[in-house]
Short mmCIF file of C-alpha atoms in Angstrom, two decimals:
data_model
loop_
_atom_site.label_atom_id
_atom_site.label_comp_id
_atom_site.label_asym_id
_atom_site.label_seq_id
_atom_site.Cartn_x
_atom_site.Cartn_y
_atom_site.Cartn_z
CA MET A 264 18.47 130.65 99.28
CA GLN A 265 21.07 128.54 97.52
CA ALA A 266 20.84 127.37 93.92
CA LYS A 267 23.12 124.78 92.42
CA VAL A 268 23.56 125.04 88.69
CA THR A 269 25.11 122.01 86.90
CA ILE A 270 26.38 122.73 83.38
CA GLY A 271 27.64 120.11 80.95
CA PHE A 272 27.87 119.43 77.26
CA LYS A 273 24.74 118.22 75.47
CA ALA A 274 24.62 114.62 74.49
CA GLY A 275 26.49 114.09 71.22
CA VAL A 276 28.73 117.10 71.68
CA LEU A 277 32.41 116.07 71.91
CA ASP A 278 34.14 117.36 75.04
CA PRO A 279 37.86 117.56 74.13
CA GLU A 280 38.94 118.31 77.67
CA ALA A 281 37.21 115.20 79.00
CA ARG A 282 38.78 113.16 76.26
CA ALA A 283 42.17 114.53 77.09
CA ILE A 284 41.76 113.81 80.81
CA GLN A 285 40.70 110.24 80.07
CA ARG A 286 43.74 109.69 77.81
CA SER A 287 46.08 111.14 80.44
CA LEU A 288 44.63 108.90 83.11
CA GLN A 289 45.06 105.86 80.88
CA GLY A 290 48.64 106.99 80.20
CA LEU A 291 49.24 107.11 83.94
CA GLY A 292 48.12 103.51 84.21
CA PHE A 293 44.45 103.94 85.06
CA ALA A 294 43.27 101.60 82.30
CA GLU A 295 40.00 100.96 84.20
CA VAL A 296 38.64 104.35 83.18
CA GLU A 297 36.18 103.43 80.43
CA GLY A 298 34.41 106.70 80.20
CA LEU A 299 34.65 110.23 81.60
CA ARG A 300 32.34 113.22 81.63
CA LYS A 301 33.08 116.71 83.05
CA TYR A 302 30.61 119.17 84.48
CA LYS A 303 30.75 122.60 85.93
CA VAL A 304 28.83 123.24 89.12
CA ILE A 305 28.09 126.85 90.24
CA GLU A 306 26.62 127.38 93.64
CA LEU A 307 24.77 130.69 93.95
CA ASP A 308 23.82 132.36 97.19
CA LEU A 309 20.70 134.30 96.31
CA ALA A 310 19.05 137.03 98.42
CA MET A 311 15.59 135.63 97.55
CA THR A 312 12.95 133.62 99.40
CA ASP A 313 10.55 132.69 96.61
CA ARG A 314 11.52 129.30 95.13
CA ASP A 315 9.90 129.73 91.73
CA ALA A 316 11.41 133.20 91.34
CA ALA A 317 14.87 131.85 92.32
CA ILE A 318 14.68 129.16 89.63
CA ALA A 319 13.51 131.64 87.06
CA ARG A 320 16.34 133.96 87.94
CA ALA A 321 18.98 131.22 87.88
CA ARG A 322 17.66 130.03 84.52
CA ASP A 323 17.97 133.60 83.22
CA MET A 324 21.64 133.73 84.50
CA CYS A 325 22.32 130.50 82.61
CA GLU A 326 20.94 131.80 79.37
CA LYS A 327 22.78 135.16 79.64
CA LEU A 328 26.14 134.18 81.06
CA LEU A 329 26.73 130.83 82.77
CA ALA A 330 26.00 128.33 79.95
CA ASN A 331 26.47 128.26 76.23
CA PRO A 332 22.98 127.15 75.12
CA VAL A 333 24.27 126.09 71.73
CA ILE A 334 26.40 123.19 73.10
CA GLU A 335 25.67 123.01 76.84
CA SER A 336 22.63 121.97 78.85
CA TYR A 337 22.08 122.83 82.53
CA THR A 338 20.04 121.77 85.52
CA ILE A 339 19.09 123.94 88.48
CA ASP A 340 18.56 122.59 91.97
CA LEU A 341 17.54 124.65 95.01
CA VAL A 342 19.43 123.57 98.14
CA ASP A 343 17.39 125.44 100.78
CA MET B 203 30.89 101.26 88.62
CA GLN B 204 30.58 105.05 88.47
CA ALA B 205 32.54 107.44 90.63
CA LYS B 206 31.68 111.10 90.88
CA VAL B 207 34.66 113.34 91.85
CA THR B 208 33.81 116.88 92.95
CA ILE B 209 36.85 119.31 93.04
CA GLY B 210 36.81 122.78 94.41
CA PHE B 211 39.16 125.29 96.00
CA LYS B 212 40.02 124.82 99.62
CA ALA B 213 38.37 127.20 102.10
CA GLY B 214 40.31 130.48 102.21
CA VAL B 215 41.73 130.14 98.67
CA LEU B 216 40.56 132.98 96.46
CA ASP B 217 38.82 131.72 93.23
CA PRO B 218 39.29 134.54 90.73
CA GLU B 219 37.02 132.91 88.16
CA ALA B 220 34.19 132.66 90.62
CA ARG B 221 34.73 136.32 91.58
CA ALA B 222 34.65 137.36 87.96
CA ILE B 223 31.43 135.44 87.26
CA GLN B 224 29.75 137.01 90.26
CA ARG B 225 30.79 140.48 89.22
CA SER B 226 29.54 139.80 85.66
CA LEU B 227 26.22 138.61 86.98
CA GLN B 228 25.86 141.71 89.08
CA GLY B 229 26.80 143.85 86.08
CA LEU B 230 23.96 142.18 84.18
CA GLY B 231 21.49 143.12 86.76
CA PHE B 232 21.57 140.04 89.00
CA ALA B 233 22.21 142.02 92.23
CA GLU B 234 20.66 139.23 94.31
CA VAL B 235 23.80 137.09 93.86
CA GLU B 236 25.50 137.44 97.25
CA GLY B 237 27.98 134.66 96.90
CA LEU B 238 29.20 132.19 94.23
CA ARG B 239 31.37 129.06 94.31
CA LYS B 240 32.51 127.02 91.39
CA TYR B 241 33.31 123.30 91.34
CA LYS B 242 34.44 120.81 88.79
CA VAL B 243 32.67 117.45 88.66
CA ILE B 244 34.27 114.50 86.90
CA GLU B 245 32.16 111.39 86.39
CA LEU B 246 34.30 108.27 85.89
CA ASP B 247 33.09 104.98 84.41
CA LEU B 248 35.28 102.40 86.13
CA ALA B 249 35.70 98.79 85.02
CA MET B 250 35.77 97.73 88.70
CA THR B 251 33.37 96.03 91.05
CA ASP B 252 35.00 96.47 94.48
CA ARG B 253 33.80 99.70 96.11
CA ASP B 254 36.81 100.24 98.35
CA ALA B 255 39.25 99.65 95.47
CA ALA B 256 37.26 102.09 93.33
CA ILE B 257 37.47 104.78 95.93
CA ALA B 258 41.21 104.15 96.38
CA ARG B 259 41.88 104.32 92.62
CA ALA B 260 39.73 107.50 92.25
CA ARG B 261 41.69 109.10 95.14
CA ASP B 262 44.95 108.17 93.37
CA MET B 263 43.70 109.79 90.18
CA CYS B 264 42.89 112.99 92.08
CA GLU B 265 46.36 113.06 93.66
CA LYS B 266 48.14 112.41 90.42
CA LEU B 267 46.12 114.34 87.83
CA LEU B 268 42.61 115.58 88.61
CA ALA B 269 43.14 117.94 91.46
CA ASN B 270 45.82 120.33 92.66
CA PRO B 271 46.33 119.18 96.24
CA VAL B 272 48.01 122.48 97.16
CA ILE B 273 44.87 124.67 96.61
CA GLU B 274 42.04 122.19 95.86
CA SER B 275 40.10 119.69 97.85
CA TYR B 276 37.99 116.87 96.49
CA THR B 277 35.27 114.38 97.43
CA ILE B 278 34.55 111.09 95.82
CA ASP B 279 31.08 109.45 95.70
CA LEU B 280 30.23 106.13 94.16
CA VAL B 281 27.09 106.20 92.16
CA ASP B 282 26.54 102.51 91.58
#
């Protein structure tokens, strides 16, 4: 089973990298870029068949390693 | 209009960060993780209305700043 974890900053948390990318784009002439957000996506191949268990395990991975729960939020989608 | 750019390593290119994350997960007891891929997603708010032009501009941004065309590939999806 495949799980897709999307991790981004919580609303209200400044993302300095996204800000820098937007400024660089504008400096390169892409003035039409009015906003920019950046996410990480991690696709996990899981040797599991139970959907509820897979989501619970992926959530556990987020809390323990993949995300920083202080400033980041995450969503988990099962692909299979 | 919103464009979603997904950037990942080309097939066959080793992603050392993904490898390190997978090993860390296994070290934490998540032995069910058989594979792991990592992507960047950049959401762009574009002050444009023409879809073809928006895709062309987003592609231009990828080639000039967002992606490394030597080792990365990207896809562009329009959200609106």
